[in-house]
PDB file of C-alpha atoms in Angstrom:
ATOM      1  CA  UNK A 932      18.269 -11.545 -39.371  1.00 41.00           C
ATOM      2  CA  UNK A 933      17.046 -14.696 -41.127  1.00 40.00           C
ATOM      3  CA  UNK A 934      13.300 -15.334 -42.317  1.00 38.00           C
ATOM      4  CA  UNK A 935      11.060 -17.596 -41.223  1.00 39.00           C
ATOM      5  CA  UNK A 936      10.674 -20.868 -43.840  1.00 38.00           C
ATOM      6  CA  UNK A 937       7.163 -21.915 -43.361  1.00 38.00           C
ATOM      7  CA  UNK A 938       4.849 -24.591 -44.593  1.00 37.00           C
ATOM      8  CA  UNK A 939       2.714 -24.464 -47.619  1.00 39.00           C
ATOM      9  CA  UNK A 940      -0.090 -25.423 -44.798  1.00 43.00           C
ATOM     10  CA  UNK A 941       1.059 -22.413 -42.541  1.00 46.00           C
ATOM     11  CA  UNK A 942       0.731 -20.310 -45.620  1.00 46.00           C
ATOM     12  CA  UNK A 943      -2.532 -20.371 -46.478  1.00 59.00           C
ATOM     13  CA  UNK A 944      -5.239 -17.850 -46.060  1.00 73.00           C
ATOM     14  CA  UNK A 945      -8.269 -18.666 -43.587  1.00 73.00           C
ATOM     15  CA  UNK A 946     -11.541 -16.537 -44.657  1.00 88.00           C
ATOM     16  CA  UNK A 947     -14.917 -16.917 -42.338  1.00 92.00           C
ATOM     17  CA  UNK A 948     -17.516 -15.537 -41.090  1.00 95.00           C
ATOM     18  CA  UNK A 949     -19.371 -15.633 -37.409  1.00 96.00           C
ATOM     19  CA  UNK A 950     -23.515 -15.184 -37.328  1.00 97.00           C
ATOM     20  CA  UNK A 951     -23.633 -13.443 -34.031  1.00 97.00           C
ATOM     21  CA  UNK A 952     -26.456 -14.457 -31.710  1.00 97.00           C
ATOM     22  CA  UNK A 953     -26.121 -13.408 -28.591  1.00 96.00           C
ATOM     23  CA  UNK A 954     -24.058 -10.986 -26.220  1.00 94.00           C
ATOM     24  CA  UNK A 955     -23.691  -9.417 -22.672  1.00 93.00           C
ATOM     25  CA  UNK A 956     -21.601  -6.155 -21.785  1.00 86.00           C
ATOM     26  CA  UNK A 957     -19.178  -5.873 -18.785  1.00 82.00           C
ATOM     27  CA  UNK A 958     -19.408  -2.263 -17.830  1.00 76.00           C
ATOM     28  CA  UNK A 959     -16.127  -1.089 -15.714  1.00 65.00           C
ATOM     29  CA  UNK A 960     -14.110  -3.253 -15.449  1.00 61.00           C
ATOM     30  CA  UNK A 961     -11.526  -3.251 -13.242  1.00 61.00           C
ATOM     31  CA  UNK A 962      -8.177  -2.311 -14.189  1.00 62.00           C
ATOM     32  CA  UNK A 963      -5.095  -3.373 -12.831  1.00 67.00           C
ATOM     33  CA  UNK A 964      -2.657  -0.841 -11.961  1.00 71.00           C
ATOM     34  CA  UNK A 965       0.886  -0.608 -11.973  1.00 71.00           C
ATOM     35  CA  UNK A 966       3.469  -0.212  -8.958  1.00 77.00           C
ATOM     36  CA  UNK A 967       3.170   3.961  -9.014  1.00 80.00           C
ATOM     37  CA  UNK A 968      -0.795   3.665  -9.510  1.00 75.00           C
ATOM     38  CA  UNK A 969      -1.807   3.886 -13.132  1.00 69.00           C
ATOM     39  CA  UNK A 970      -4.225   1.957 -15.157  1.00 63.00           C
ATOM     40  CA  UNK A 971      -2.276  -0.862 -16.930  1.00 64.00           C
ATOM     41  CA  UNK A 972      -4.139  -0.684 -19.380  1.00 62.00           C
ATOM     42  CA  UNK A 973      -8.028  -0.140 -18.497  1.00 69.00           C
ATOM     43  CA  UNK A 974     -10.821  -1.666 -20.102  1.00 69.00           C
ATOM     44  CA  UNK A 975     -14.410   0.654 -20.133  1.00 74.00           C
ATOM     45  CA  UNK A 976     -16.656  -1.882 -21.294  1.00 83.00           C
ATOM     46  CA  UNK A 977     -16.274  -5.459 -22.552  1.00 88.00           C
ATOM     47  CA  UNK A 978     -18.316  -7.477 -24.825  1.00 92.00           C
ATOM     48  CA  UNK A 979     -18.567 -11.217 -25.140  1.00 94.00           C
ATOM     49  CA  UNK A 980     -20.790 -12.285 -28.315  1.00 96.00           C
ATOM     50  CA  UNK A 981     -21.090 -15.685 -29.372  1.00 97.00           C
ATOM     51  CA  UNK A 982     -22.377 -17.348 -31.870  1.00 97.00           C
ATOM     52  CA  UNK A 983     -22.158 -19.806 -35.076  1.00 97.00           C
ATOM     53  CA  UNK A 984     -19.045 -20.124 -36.954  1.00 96.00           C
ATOM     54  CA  UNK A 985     -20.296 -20.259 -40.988  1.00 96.00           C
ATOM     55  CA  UNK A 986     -17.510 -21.810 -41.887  1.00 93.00           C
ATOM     56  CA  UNK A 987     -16.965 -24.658 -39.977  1.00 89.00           C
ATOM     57  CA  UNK A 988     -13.809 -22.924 -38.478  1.00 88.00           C
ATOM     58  CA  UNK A 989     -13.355 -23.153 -33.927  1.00 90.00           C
ATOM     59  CA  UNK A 990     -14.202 -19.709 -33.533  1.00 92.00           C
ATOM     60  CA  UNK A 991     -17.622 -19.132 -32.238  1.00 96.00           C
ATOM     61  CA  UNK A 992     -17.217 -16.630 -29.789  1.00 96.00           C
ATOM     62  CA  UNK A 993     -15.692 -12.976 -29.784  1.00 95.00           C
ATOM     63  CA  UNK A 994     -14.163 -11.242 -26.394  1.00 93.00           C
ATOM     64  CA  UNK A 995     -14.313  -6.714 -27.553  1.00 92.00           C
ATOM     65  CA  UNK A 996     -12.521  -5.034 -25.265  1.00 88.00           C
ATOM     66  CA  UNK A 997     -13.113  -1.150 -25.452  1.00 89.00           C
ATOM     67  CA  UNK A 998      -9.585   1.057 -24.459  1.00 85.00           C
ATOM     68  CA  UNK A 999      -8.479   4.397 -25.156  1.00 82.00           C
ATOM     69  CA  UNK A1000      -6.262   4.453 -28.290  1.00 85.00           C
ATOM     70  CA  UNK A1001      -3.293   4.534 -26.597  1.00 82.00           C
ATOM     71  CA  UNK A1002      -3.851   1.686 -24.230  1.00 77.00           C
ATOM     72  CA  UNK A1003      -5.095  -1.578 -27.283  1.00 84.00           C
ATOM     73  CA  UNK A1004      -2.864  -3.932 -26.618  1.00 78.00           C
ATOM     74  CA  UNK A1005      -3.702  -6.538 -29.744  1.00 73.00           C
ATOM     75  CA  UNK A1006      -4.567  -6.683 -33.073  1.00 81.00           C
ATOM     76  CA  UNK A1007      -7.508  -9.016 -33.473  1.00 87.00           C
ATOM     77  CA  UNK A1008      -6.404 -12.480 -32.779  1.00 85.00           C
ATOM     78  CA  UNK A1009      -7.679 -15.818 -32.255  1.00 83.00           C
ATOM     79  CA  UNK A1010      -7.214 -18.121 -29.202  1.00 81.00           C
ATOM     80  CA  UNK A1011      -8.933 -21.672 -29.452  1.00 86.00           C
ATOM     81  CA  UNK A1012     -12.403 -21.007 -29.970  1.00 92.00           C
ATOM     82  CA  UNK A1013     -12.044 -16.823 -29.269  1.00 93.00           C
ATOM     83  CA  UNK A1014     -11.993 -14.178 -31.126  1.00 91.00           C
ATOM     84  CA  UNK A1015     -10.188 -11.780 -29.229  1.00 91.00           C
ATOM     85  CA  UNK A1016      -9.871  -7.967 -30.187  1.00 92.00           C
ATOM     86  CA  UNK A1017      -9.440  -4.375 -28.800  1.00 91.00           C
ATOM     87  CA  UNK A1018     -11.534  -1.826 -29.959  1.00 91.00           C
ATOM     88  CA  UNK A1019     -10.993   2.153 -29.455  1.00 91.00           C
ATOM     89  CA  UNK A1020     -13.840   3.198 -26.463  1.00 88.00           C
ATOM     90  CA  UNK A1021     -15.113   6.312 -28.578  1.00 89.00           C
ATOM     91  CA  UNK A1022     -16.398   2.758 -31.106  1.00 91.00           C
ATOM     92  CA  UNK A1023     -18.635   1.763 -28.673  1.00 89.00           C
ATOM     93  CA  UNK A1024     -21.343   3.836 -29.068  1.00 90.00           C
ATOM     94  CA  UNK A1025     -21.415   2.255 -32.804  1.00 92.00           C
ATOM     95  CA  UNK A1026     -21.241  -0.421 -31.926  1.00 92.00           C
ATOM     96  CA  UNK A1027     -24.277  -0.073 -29.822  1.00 90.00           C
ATOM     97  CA  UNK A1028     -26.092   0.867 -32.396  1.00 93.00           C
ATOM     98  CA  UNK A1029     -25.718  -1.932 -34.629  1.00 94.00           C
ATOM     99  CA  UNK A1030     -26.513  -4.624 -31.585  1.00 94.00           C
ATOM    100  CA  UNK A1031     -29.566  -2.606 -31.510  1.00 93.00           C
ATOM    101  CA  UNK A1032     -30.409  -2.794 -35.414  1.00 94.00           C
ATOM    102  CA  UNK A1033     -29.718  -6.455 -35.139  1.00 96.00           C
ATOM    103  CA  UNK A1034     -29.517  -8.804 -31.773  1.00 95.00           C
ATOM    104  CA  UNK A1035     -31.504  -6.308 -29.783  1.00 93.00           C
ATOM    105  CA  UNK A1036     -34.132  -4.831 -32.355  1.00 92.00           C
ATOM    106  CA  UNK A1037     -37.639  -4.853 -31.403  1.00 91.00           C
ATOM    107  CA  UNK A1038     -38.404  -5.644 -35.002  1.00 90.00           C
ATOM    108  CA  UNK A1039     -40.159  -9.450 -35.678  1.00 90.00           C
ATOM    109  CA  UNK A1040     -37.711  -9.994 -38.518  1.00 90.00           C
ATOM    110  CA  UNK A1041     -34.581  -8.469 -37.091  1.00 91.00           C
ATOM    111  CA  UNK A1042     -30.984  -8.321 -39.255  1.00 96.00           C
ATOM    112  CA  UNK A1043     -28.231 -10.237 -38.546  1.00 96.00           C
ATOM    113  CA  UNK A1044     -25.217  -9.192 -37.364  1.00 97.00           C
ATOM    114  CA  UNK A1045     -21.912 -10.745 -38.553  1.00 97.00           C
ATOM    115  CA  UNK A1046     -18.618 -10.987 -38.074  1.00 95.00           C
ATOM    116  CA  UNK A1047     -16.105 -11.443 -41.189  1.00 95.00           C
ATOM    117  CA  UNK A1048     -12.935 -12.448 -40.224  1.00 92.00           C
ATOM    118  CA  UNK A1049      -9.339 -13.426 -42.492  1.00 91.00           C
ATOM    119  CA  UNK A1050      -5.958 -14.181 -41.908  1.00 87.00           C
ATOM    120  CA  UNK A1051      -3.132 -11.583 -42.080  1.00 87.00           C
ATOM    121  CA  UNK A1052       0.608 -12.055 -43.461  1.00 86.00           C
ATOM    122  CA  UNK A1053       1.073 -12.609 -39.390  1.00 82.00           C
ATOM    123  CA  UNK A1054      -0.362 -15.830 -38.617  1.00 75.00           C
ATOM    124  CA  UNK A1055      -1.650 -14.635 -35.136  1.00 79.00           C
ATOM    125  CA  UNK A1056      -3.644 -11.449 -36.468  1.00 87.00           C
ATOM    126  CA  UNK A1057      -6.677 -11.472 -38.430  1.00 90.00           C
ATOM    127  CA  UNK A1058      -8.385  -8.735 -40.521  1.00 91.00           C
ATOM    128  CA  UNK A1059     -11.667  -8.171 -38.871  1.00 92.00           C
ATOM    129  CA  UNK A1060     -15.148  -6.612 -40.116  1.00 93.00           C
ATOM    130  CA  UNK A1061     -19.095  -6.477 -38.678  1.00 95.00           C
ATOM    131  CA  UNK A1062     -21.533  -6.668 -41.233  1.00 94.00           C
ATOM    132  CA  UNK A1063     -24.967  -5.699 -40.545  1.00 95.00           C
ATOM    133  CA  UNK A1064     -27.206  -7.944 -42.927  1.00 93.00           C
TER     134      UNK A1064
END
């Protein structure tokens, strides 16, 4: 098995953060199902939230798709201007609440809602955190 060689600009660590602004929920979502039947794998609820990139990076928007455990597919990833990640379904109901405490808050100065993102060892994963501000 031989090792990669890569770059010193592959290398290097990308840190950022997205100010959420907006979202909308897909409830249901279809599945697809494989030639005896089964869900392959199904998706509960999906979330697209967009927003500004504070770091000048492309990503500006983030695709949440909520699974059972057994079915997430990806560790969070990026794709052009997407965010893309899998999140267990029993998470959703957190994550709920913090659209609520933030996007969808009936307060006149409502927190912000952020996501923190950086680079893993695997340049096609990303560590991933909200941040309610």
């Amino acid at each position: 098995m031989t090792t990669p060689i890569t770059s010193t600009h592959e290398s290097h660590s990308v840190f950022g953060q997205i100010e959420i602004q907006s979202f909308s929920v897909h409830f249901n979502i279809i599945a697809r199902r494989d030639h005896l039947g089964h869900h392959t794998p199904e998706i509960f609820h999906q979330m697209f939230l967009s927003g500004k990139n504070l770091n000048g990076h492309d990503f500006t928007k983030v695709d949440m798709r909520f699974r059972e455990i057994n079915h997430i597919v990806t560790n969070p990833g990026g794709s052009a201007d997407t965010f893309i990640m899998d999140i267990p379904k029993p998470d959703f109901g957190v994550f709920d609440q913090m659209l609520k405490m933030t996007l969808d808050s009936k307060d006149s100065n409502p927190r912000k809602l952020l996501l923190e993102y950086s680079s893993s060892p695997n340049k096609y994963e990303y560590n991933a955190s909200f941040i309610v501000r």
